[in-house]
mmCIF file with all atom_site columns, C-alpha atoms in Angstrom:
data_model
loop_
_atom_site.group_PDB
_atom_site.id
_atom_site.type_symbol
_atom_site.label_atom_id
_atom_site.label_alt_id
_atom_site.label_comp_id
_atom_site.label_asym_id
_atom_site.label_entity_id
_atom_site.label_seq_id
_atom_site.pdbx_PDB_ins_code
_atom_site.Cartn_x
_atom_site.Cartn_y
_atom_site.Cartn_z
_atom_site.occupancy
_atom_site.B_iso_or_equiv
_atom_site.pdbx_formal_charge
_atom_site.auth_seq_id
_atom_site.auth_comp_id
_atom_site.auth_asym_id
_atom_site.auth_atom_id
_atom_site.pdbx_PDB_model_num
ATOM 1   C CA . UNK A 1 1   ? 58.937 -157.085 -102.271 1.00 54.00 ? 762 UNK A CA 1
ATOM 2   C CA . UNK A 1 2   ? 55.513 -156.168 -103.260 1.00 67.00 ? 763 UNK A CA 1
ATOM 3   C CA . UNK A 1 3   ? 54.778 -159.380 -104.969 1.00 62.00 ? 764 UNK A CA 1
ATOM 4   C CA . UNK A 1 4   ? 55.693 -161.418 -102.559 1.00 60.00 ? 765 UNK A CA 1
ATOM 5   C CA . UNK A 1 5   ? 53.162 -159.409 -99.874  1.00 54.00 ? 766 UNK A CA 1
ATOM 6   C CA . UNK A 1 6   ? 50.489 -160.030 -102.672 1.00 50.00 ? 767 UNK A CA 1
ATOM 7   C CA . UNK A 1 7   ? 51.040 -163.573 -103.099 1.00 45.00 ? 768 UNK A CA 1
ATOM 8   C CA . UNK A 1 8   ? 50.747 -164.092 -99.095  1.00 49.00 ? 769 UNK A CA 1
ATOM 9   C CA . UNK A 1 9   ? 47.661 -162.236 -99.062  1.00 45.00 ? 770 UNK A CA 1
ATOM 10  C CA . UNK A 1 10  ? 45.899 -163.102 -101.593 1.00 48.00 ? 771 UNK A CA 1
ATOM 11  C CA . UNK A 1 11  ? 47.223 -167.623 -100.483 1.00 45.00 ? 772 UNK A CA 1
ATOM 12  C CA . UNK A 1 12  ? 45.664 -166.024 -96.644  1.00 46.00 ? 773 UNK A CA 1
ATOM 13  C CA . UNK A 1 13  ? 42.267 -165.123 -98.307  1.00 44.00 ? 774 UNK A CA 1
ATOM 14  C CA . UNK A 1 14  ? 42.188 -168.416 -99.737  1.00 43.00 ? 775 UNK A CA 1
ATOM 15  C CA . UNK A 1 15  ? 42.817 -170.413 -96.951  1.00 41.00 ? 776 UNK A CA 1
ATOM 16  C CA . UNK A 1 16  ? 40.377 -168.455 -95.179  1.00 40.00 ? 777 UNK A CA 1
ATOM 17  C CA . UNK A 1 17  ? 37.659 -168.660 -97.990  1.00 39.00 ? 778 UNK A CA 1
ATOM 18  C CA . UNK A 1 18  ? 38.289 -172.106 -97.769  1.00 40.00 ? 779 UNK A CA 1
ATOM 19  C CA . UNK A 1 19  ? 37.844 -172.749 -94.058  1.00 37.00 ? 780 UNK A CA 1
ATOM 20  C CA . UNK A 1 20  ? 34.386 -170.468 -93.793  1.00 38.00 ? 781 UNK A CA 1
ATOM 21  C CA . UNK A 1 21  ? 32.928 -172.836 -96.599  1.00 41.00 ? 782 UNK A CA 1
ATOM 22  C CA . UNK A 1 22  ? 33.581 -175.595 -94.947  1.00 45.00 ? 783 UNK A CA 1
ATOM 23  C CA . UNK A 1 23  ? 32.804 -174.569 -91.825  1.00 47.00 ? 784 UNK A CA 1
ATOM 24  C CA . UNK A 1 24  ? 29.141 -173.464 -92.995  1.00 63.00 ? 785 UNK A CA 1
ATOM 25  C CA . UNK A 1 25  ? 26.194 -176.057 -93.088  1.00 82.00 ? 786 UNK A CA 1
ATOM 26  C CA . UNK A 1 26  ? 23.848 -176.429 -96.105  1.00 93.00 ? 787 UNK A CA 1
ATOM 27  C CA . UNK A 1 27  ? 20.102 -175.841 -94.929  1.00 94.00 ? 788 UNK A CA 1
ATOM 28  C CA . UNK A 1 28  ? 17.067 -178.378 -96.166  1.00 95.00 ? 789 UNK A CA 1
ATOM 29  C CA . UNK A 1 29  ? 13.850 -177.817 -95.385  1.00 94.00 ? 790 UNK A CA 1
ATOM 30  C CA . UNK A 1 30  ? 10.498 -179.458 -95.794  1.00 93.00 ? 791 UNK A CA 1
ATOM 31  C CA . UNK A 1 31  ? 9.424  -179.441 -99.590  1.00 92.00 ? 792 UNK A CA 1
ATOM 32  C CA . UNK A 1 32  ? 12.443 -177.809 -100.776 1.00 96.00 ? 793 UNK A CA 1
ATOM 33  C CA . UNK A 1 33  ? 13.974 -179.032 -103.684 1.00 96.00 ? 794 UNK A CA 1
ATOM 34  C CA . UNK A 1 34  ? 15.786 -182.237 -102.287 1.00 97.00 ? 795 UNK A CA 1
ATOM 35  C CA . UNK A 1 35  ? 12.501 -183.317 -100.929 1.00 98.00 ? 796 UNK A CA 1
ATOM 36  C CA . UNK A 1 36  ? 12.019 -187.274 -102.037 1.00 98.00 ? 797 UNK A CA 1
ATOM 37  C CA . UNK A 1 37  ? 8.798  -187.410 -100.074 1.00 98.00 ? 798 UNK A CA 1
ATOM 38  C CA . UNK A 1 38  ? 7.093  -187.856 -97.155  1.00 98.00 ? 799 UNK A CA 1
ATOM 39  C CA . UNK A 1 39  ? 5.603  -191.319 -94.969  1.00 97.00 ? 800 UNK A CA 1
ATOM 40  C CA . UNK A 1 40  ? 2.161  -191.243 -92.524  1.00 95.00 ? 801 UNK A CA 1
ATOM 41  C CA . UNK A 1 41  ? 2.902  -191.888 -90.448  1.00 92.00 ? 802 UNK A CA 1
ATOM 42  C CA . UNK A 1 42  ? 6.154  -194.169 -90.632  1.00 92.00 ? 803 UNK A CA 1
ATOM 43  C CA . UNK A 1 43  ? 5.600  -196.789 -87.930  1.00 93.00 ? 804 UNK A CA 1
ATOM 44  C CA . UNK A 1 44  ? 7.069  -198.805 -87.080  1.00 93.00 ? 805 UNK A CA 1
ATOM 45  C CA . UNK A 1 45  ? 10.548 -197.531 -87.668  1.00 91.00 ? 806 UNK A CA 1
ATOM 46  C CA . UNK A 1 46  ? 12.685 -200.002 -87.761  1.00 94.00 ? 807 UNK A CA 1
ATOM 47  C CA . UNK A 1 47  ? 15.612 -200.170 -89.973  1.00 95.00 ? 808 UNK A CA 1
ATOM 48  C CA . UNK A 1 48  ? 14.162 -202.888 -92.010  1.00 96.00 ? 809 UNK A CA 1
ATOM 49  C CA . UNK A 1 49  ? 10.732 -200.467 -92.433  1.00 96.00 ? 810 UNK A CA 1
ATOM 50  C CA . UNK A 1 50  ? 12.448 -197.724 -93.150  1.00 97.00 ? 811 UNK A CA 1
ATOM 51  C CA . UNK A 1 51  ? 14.332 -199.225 -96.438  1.00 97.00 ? 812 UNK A CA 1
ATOM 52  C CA . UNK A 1 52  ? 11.286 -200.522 -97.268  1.00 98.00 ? 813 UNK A CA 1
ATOM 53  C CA . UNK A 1 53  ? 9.814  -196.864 -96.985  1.00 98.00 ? 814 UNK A CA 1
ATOM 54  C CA . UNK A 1 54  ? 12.483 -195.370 -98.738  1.00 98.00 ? 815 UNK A CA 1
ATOM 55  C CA . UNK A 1 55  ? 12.567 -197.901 -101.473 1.00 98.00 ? 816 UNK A CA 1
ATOM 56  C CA . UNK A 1 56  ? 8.658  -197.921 -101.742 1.00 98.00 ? 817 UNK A CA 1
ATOM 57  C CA . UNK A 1 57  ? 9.164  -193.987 -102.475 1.00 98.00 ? 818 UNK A CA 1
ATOM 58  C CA . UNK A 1 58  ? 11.330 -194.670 -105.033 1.00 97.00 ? 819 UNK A CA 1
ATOM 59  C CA . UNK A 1 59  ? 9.600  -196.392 -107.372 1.00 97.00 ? 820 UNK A CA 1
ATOM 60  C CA . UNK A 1 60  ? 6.899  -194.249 -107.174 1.00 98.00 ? 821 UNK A CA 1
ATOM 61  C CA . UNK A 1 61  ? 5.708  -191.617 -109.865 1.00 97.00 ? 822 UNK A CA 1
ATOM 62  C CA . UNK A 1 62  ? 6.264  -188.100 -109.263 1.00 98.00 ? 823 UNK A CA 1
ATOM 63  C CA . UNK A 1 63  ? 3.707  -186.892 -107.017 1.00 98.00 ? 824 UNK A CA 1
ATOM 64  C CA . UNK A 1 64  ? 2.189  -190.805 -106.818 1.00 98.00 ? 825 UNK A CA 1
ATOM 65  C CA . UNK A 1 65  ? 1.783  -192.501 -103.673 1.00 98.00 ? 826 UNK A CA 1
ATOM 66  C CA . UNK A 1 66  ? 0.546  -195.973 -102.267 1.00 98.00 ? 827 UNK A CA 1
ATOM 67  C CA . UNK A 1 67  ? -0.105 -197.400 -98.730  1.00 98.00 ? 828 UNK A CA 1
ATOM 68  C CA . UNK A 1 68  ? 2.085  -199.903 -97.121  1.00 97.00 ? 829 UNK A CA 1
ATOM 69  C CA . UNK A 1 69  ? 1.343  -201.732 -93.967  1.00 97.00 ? 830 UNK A CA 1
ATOM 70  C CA . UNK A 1 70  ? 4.125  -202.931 -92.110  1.00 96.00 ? 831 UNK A CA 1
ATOM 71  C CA . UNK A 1 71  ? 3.193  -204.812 -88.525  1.00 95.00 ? 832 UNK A CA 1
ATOM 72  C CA . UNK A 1 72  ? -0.757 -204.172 -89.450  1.00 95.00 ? 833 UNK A CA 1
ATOM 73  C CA . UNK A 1 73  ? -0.143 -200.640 -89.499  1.00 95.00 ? 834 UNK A CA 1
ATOM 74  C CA . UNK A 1 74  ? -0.979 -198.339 -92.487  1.00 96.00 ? 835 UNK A CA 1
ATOM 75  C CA . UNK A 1 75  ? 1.314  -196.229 -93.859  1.00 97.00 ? 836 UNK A CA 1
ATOM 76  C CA . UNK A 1 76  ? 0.949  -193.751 -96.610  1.00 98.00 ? 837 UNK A CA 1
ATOM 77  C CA . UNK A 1 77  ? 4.190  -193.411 -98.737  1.00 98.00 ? 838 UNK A CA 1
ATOM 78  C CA . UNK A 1 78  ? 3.972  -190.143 -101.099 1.00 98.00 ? 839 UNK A CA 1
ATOM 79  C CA . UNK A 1 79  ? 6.689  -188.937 -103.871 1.00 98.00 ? 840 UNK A CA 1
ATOM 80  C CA . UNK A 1 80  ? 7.444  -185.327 -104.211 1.00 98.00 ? 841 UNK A CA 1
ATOM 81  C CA . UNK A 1 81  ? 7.328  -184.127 -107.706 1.00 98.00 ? 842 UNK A CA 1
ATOM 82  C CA . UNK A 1 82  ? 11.086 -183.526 -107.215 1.00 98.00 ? 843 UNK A CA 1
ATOM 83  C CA . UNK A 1 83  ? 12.712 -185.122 -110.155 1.00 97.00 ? 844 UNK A CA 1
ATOM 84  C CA . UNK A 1 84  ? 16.420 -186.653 -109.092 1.00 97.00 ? 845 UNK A CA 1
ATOM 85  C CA . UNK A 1 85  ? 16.492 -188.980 -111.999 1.00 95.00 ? 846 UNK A CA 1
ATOM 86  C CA . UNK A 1 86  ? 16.947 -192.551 -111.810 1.00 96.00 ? 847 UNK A CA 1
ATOM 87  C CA . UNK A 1 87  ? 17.324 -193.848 -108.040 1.00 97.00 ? 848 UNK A CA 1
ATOM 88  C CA . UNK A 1 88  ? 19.431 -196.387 -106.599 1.00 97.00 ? 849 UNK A CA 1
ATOM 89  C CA . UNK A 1 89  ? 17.488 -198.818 -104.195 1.00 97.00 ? 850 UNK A CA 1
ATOM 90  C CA . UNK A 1 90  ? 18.486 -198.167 -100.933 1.00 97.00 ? 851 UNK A CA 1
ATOM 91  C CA . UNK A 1 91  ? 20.519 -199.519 -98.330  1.00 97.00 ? 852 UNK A CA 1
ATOM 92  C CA . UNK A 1 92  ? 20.323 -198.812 -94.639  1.00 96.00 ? 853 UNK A CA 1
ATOM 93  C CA . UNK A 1 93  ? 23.491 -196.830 -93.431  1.00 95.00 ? 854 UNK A CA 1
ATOM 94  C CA . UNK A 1 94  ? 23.463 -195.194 -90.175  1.00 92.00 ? 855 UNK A CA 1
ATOM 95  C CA . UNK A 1 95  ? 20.405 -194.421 -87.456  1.00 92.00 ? 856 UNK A CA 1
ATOM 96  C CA . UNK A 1 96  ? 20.526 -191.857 -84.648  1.00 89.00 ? 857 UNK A CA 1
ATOM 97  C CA . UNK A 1 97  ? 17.542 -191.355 -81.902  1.00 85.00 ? 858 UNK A CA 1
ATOM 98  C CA . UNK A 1 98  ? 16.976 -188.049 -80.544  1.00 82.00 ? 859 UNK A CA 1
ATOM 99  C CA . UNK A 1 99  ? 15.377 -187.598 -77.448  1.00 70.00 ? 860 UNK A CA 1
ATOM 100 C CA . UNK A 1 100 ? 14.759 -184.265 -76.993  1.00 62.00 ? 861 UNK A CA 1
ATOM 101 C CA . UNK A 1 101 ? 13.487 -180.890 -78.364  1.00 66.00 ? 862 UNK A CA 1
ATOM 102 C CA . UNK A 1 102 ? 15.633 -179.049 -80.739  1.00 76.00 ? 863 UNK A CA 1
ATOM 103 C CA . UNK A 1 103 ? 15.119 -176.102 -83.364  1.00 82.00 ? 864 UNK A CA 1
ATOM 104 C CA . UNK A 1 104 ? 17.088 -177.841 -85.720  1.00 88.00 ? 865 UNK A CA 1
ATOM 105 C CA . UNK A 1 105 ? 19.744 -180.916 -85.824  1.00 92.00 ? 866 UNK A CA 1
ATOM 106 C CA . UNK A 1 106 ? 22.696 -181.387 -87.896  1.00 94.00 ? 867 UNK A CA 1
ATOM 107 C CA . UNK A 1 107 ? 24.231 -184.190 -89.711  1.00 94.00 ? 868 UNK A CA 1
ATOM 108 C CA . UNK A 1 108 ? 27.411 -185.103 -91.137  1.00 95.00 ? 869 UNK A CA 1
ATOM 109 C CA . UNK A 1 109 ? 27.404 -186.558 -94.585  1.00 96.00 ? 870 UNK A CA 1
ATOM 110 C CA . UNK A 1 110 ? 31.445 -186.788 -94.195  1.00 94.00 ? 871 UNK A CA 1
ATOM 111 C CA . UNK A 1 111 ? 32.950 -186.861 -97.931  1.00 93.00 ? 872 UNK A CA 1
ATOM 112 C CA . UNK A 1 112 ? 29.411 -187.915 -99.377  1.00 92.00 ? 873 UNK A CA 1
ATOM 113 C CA . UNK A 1 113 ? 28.271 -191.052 -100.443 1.00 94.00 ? 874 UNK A CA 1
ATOM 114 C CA . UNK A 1 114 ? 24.853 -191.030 -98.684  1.00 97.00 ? 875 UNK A CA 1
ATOM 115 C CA . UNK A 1 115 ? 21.907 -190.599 -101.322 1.00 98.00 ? 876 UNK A CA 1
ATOM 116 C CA . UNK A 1 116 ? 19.006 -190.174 -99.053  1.00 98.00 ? 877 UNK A CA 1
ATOM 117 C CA . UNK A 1 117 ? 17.999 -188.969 -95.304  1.00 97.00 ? 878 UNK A CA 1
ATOM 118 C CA . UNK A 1 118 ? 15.311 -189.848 -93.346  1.00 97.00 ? 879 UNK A CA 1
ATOM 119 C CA . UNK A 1 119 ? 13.674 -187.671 -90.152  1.00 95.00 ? 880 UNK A CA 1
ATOM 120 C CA . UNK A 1 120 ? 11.519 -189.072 -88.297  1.00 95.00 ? 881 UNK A CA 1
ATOM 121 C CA . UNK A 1 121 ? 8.903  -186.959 -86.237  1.00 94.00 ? 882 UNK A CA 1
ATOM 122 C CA . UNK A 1 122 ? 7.184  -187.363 -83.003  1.00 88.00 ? 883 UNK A CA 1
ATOM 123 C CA . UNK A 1 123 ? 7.438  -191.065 -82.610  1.00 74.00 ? 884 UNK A CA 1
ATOM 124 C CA . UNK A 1 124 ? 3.625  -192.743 -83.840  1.00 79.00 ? 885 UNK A CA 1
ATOM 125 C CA . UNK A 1 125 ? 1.768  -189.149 -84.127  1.00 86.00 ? 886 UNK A CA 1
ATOM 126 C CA . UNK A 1 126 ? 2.941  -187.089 -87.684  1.00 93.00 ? 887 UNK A CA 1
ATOM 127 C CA . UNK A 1 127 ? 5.857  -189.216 -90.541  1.00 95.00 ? 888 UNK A CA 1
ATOM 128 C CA . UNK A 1 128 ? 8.764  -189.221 -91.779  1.00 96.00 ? 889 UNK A CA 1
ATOM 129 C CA . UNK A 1 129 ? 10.127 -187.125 -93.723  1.00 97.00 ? 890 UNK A CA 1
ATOM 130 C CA . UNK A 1 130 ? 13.044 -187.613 -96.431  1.00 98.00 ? 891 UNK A CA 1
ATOM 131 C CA . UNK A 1 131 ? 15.844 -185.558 -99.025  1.00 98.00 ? 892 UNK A CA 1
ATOM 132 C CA . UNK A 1 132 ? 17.965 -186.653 -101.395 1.00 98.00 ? 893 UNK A CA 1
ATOM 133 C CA . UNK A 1 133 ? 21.076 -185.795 -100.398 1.00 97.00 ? 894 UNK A CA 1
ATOM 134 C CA . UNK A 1 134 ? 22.840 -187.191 -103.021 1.00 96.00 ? 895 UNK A CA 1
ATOM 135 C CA . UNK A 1 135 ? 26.428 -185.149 -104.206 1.00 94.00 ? 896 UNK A CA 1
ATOM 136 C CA . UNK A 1 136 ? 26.378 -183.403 -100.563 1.00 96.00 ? 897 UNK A CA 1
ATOM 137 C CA . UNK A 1 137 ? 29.253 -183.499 -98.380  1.00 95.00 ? 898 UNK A CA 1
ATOM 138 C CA . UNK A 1 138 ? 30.133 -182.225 -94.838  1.00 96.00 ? 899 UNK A CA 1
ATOM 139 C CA . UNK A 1 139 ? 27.197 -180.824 -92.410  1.00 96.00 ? 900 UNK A CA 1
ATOM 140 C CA . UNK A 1 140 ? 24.181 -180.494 -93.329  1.00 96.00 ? 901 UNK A CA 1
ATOM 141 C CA . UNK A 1 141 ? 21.219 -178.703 -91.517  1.00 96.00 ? 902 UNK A CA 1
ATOM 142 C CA . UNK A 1 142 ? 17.367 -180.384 -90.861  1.00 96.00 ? 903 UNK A CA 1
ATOM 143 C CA . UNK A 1 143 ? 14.129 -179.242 -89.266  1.00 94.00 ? 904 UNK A CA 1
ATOM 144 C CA . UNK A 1 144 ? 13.871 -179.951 -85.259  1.00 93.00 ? 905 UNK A CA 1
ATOM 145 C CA . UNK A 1 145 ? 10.605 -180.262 -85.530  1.00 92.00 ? 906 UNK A CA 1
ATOM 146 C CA . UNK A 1 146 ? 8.006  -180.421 -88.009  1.00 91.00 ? 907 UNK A CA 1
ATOM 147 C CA . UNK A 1 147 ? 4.244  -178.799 -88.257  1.00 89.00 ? 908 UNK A CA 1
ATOM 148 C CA . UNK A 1 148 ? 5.686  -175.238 -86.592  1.00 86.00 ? 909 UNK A CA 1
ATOM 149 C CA . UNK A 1 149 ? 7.230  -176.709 -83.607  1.00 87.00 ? 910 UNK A CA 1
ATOM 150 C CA . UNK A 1 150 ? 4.285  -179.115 -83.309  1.00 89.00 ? 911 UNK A CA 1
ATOM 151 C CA . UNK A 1 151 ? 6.183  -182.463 -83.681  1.00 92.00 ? 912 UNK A CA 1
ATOM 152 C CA . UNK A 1 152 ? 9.986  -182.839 -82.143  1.00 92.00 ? 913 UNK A CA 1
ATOM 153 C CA . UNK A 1 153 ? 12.277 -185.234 -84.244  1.00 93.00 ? 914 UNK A CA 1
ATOM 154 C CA . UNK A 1 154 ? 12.599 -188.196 -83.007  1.00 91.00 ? 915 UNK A CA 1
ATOM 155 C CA . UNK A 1 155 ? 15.511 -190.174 -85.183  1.00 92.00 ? 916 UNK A CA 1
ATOM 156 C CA . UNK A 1 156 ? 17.326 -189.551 -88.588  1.00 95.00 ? 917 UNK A CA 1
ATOM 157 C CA . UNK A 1 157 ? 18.415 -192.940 -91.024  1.00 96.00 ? 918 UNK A CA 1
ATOM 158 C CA . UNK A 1 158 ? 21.319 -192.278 -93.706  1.00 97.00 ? 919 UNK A CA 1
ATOM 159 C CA . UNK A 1 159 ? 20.931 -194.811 -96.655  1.00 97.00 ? 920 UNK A CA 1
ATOM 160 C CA . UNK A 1 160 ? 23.473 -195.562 -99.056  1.00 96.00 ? 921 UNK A CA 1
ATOM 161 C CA . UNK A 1 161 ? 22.242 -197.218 -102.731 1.00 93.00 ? 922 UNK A CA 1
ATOM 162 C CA . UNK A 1 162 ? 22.984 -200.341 -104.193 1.00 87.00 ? 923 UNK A CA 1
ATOM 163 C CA . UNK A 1 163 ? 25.372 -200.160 -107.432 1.00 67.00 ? 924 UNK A CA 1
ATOM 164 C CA . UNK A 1 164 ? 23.503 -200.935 -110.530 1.00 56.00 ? 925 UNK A CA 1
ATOM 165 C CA . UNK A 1 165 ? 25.693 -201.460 -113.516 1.00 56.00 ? 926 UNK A CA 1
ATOM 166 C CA . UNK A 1 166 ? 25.373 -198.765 -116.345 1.00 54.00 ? 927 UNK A CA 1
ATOM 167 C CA . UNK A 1 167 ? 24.306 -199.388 -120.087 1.00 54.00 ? 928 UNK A CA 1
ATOM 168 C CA . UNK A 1 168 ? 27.606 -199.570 -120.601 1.00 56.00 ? 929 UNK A CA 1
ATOM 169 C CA . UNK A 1 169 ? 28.647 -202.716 -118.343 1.00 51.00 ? 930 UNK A CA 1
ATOM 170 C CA . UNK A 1 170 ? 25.737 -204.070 -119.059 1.00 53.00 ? 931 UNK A CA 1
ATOM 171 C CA . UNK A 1 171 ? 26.429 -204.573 -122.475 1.00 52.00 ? 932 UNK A CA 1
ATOM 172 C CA . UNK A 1 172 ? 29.878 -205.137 -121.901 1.00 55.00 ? 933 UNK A CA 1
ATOM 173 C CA . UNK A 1 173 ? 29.187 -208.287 -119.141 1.00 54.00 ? 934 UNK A CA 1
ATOM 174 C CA . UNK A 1 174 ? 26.331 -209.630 -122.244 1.00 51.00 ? 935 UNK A CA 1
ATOM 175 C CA . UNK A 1 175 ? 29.049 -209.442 -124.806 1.00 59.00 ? 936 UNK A CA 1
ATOM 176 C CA . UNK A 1 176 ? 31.567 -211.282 -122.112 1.00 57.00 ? 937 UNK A CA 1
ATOM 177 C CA . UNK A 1 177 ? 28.522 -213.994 -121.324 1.00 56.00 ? 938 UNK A CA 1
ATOM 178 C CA . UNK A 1 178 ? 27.568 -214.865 -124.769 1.00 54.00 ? 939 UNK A CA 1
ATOM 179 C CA . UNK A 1 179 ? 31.355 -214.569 -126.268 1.00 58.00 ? 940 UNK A CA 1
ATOM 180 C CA . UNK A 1 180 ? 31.803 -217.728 -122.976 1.00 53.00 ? 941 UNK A CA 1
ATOM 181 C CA . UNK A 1 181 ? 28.819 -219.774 -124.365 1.00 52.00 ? 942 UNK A CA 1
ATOM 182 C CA . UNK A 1 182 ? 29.444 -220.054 -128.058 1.00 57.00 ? 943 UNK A CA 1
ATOM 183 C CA . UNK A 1 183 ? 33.070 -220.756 -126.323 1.00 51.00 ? 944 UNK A CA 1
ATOM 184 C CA . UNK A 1 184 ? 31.597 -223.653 -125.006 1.00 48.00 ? 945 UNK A CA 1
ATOM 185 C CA . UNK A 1 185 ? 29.012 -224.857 -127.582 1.00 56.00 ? 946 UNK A CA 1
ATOM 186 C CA . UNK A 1 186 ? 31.862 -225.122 -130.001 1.00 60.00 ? 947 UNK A CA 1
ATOM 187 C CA . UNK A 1 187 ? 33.877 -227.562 -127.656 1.00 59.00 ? 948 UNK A CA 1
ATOM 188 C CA . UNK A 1 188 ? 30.724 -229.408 -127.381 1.00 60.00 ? 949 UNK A CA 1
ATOM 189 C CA . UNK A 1 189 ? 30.103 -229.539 -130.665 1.00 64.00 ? 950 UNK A CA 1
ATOM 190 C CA . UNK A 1 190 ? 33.595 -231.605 -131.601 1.00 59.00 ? 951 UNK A CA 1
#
């Protein structure tokens, strides 16, 4: 009989180990580690300027950064010197507006799949800020405001990335493409 109260016990504790860890929300923060960088002032913010943002930051250097004016305005696109290794390109997946102040806003990755996260602060006046949130899952936890309370978010963008083949398929698809044209040079040549 005593076995049988262990087992249920000990399958209890792991249900309930398992529902607090899902239940609790991973915090990022400004220049933590999933930091991809940072855009001044990120207007306008269209979906269309924010992949091009996103995907400006990208293939920057560590710690580089250029200007890119979108609509005659100016804005400064800068890299953390977070190293994720090679990015995807990005691809525009969900938006939400916010529309008030908040100490701090949560989003749901759902089973993953998202690689990066914009915020967007205070409409025209500070940036936008963005993670890689690649490999999360579930809820995660952002700044409601940026510069100690200073500037109230104004809109998040989730971006997906385009699938670039590996070294792998890659060779495999040149092995496929040249195996098809001497194929067809030798029925040619006949």
């Amino acid at each position: 009989m005593k076995i049988k109260q262990i087992l249920t016990c000990s399958l209890l504790a792991a249900v309930l180990l398992t529902v607090v860890q899902n239940t609790s929300a991973t915090t990022i923060n400004f220049f933590d580690g999933n930091e991809l960088g940072f855009v001044n002032y990120g207007i306008p913010a269209s979906g269309a300027a924010r992949v091009t943002y996103v995907n400006t930051m990208i293939g920057l250097n560590l710690g580089g950064s250029t200007v890119v004016t979108i609509s005659g305005i100016d804005n400064t696109v800068t890299r953390s010197l977070n190293n994720f290794g090679p990015l995807a390109e990005a691809v525009l997946g969900t938006q939400t507006t916010y529309g008030s102040d908040v100490s701090s806003v949560n989003i749901d990755l759902g089973t993953g799949g998202f690689l990066y996260l914009l915020a967007k602060y205070d409409g025209p006046n500070y940036g936008s800020e963005v993670w890689y949130v690649g490999g999360m899952s579930g809820i995660i936890t952002i700044p409601g405001s940026a510069d100690n309370g200073k500037y109230g978010i104004s809109g998040t963008a989730l971006f997906t990335g385009k699938k670039v083949p590996d070294a792998g398929s890659t060779a495999l698809m040149l092995g496929a493409a040249l195996t098809g044209l001497s194929f067809v040079s030798r029925r040619f040549k006949k």
